[in-house]
Coordinates of C-alpha atoms and ligand atoms in Angstrom, one line a residue:
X290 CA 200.5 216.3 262.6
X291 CA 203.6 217.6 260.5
X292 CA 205.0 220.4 262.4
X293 CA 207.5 222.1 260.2
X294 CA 210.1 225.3 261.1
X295 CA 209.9 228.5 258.3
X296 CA 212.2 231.5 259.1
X297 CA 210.5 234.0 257.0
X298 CA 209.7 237.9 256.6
X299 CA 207.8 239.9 258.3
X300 CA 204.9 241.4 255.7
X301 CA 203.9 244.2 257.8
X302 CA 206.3 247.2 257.5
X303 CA 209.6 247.8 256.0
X304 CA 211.5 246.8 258.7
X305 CA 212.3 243.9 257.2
X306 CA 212.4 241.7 260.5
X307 CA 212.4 238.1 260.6
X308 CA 210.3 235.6 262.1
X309 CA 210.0 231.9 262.4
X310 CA 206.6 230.3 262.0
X311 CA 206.1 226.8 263.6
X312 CA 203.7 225.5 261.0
X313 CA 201.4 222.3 261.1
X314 CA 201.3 221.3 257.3
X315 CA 198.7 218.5 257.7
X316 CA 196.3 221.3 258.7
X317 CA 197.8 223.9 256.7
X318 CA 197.9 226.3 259.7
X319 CA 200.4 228.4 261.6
X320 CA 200.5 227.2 265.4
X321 CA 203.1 230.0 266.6
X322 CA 205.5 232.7 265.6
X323 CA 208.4 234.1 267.4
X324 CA 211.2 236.5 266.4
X325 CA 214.3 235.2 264.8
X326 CA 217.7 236.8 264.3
X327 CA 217.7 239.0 261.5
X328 CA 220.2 241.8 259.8
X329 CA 217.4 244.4 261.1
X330 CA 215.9 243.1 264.0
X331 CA 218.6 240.8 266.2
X332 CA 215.9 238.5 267.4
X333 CA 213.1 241.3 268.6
X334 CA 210.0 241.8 266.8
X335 CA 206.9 245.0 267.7
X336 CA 204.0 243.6 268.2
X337 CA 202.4 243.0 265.1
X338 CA 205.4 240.6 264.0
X339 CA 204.8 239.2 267.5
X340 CA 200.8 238.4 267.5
X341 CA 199.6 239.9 264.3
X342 CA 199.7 236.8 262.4
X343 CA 196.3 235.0 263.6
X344 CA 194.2 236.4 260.3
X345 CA 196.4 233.7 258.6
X346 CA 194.4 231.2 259.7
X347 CA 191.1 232.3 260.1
X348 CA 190.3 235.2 257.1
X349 CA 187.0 235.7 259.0
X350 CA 188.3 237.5 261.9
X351 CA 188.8 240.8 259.8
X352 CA 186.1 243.2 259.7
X353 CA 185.2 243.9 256.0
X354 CA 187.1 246.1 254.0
X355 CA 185.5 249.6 254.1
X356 CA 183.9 250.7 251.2
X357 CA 182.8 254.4 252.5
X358 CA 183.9 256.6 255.6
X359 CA 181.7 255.3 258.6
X360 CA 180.4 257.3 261.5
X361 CA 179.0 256.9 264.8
X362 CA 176.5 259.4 264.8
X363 CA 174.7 258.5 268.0
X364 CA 177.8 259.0 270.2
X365 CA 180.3 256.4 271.4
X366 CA 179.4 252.7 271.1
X367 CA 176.9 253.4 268.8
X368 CA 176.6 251.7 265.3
X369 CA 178.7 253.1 262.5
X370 CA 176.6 254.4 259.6
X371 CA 177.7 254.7 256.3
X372 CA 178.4 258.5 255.0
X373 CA 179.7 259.7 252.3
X374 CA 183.1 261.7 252.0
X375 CA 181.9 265.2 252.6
X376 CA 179.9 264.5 255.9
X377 CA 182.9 262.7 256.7
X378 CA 185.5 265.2 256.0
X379 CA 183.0 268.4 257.3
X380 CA 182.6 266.2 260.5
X381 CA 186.1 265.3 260.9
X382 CA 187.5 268.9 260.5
X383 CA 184.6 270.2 262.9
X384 CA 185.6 267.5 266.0
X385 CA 189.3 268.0 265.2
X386 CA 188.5 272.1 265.7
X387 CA 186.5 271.4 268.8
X388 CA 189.3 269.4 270.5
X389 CA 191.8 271.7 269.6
X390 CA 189.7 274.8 270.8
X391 CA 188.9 272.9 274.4
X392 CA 192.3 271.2 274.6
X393 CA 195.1 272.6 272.7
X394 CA 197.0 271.3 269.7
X395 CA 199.1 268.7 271.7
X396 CA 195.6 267.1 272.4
X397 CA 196.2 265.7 269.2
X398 CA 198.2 263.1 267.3
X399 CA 198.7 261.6 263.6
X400 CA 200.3 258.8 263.0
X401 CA 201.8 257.7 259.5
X402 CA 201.4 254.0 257.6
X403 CA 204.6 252.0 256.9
X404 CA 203.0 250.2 253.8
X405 CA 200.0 251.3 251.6
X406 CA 199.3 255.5 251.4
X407 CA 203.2 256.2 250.8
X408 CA 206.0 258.4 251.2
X409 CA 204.0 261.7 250.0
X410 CA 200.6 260.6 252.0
X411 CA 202.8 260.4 255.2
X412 CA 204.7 264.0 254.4
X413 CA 201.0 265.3 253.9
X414 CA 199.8 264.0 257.0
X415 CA 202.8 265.7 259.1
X416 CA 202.5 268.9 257.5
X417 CA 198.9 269.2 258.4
X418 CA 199.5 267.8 261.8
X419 CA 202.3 270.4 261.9
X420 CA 200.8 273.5 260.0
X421 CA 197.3 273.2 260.2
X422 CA 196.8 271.5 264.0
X423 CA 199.8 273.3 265.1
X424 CA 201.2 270.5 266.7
X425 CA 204.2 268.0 266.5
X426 CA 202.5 265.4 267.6
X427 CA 203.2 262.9 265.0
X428 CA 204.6 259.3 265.0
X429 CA 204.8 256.4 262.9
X430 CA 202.4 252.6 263.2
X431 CA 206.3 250.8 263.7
X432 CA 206.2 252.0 266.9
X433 CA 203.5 250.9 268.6
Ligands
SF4_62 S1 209.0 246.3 263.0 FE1 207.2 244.9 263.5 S2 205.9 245.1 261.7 FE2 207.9 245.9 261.1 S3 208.9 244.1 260.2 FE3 209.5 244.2 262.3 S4 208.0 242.9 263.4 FE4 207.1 243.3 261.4

């Protein structure tokens, strides 16, 4: 076994931490990450820098990407069925009502993508959370 040392960047969010990957080149497979010290992140990492790496070595342990909005129509824990965006949407919009009208706004939460949708999905997502939920509840995947 060659076990080799890479400092390297974190590829989930913006953040820019860095991490150092103990790596076992004769298998070609990462055997542990920890934080390093870094201009952003001073030797901390969240927890995706932390344990989120594990999909490097086995591709498999993803679920598929999604091709169409899924839902569970027989409740919790049942299977997710296929739909297509207009059930999704009217069914969305109808449990987001109902937990508002039982609950309250604050009963609800969005939370915002470092990577992928962008800036202007992440400003749309606030302002509905904000105009049409009525709620401040919003936050951000970095923190987690
Ligand atoms: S905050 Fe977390 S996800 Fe973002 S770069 Fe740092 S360790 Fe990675």
């Amino acid at each position: 076994m060659a076990v080799k040392e890479i400092k390297t960047t974190c590829a989930y969010c913006g953040a820019g931490c860095q991490l150092m990957f103990t790596v076992d080149q004769t298998a070609n497979k990462i055997l542990d990450v920890r934080p390093a010290p870094g201009r952003t992140n001073d030797g901390t990492a969240c927890l995706k820098g932390w344990y989120g790496w594990d999909y490097l070595n086995d591709p498999q342990i993803l679920t598929k990407r999604l091709r169409k909005p899924m839902i569970r129509k027989g409740g919790k824990g049942s299977d997710l069925v296929e739909v297509e965006w207009d059930e999704a949407i009217a069914y969305t919009a109808g449990r987001l009502k109902e937990i508002k009208q039982n609950y309250g706004p604050n009963a609800i939460m969005g939370t915002g993508s470092a990577r992928g949708p962008g800036n202007e999905a992440n400003y749309i997502m606030q302002k509905f959370m904000r105009a049409a939920v009525g709620t401040n509840n919003v936050d951000h995947c970095a923190r987690i």
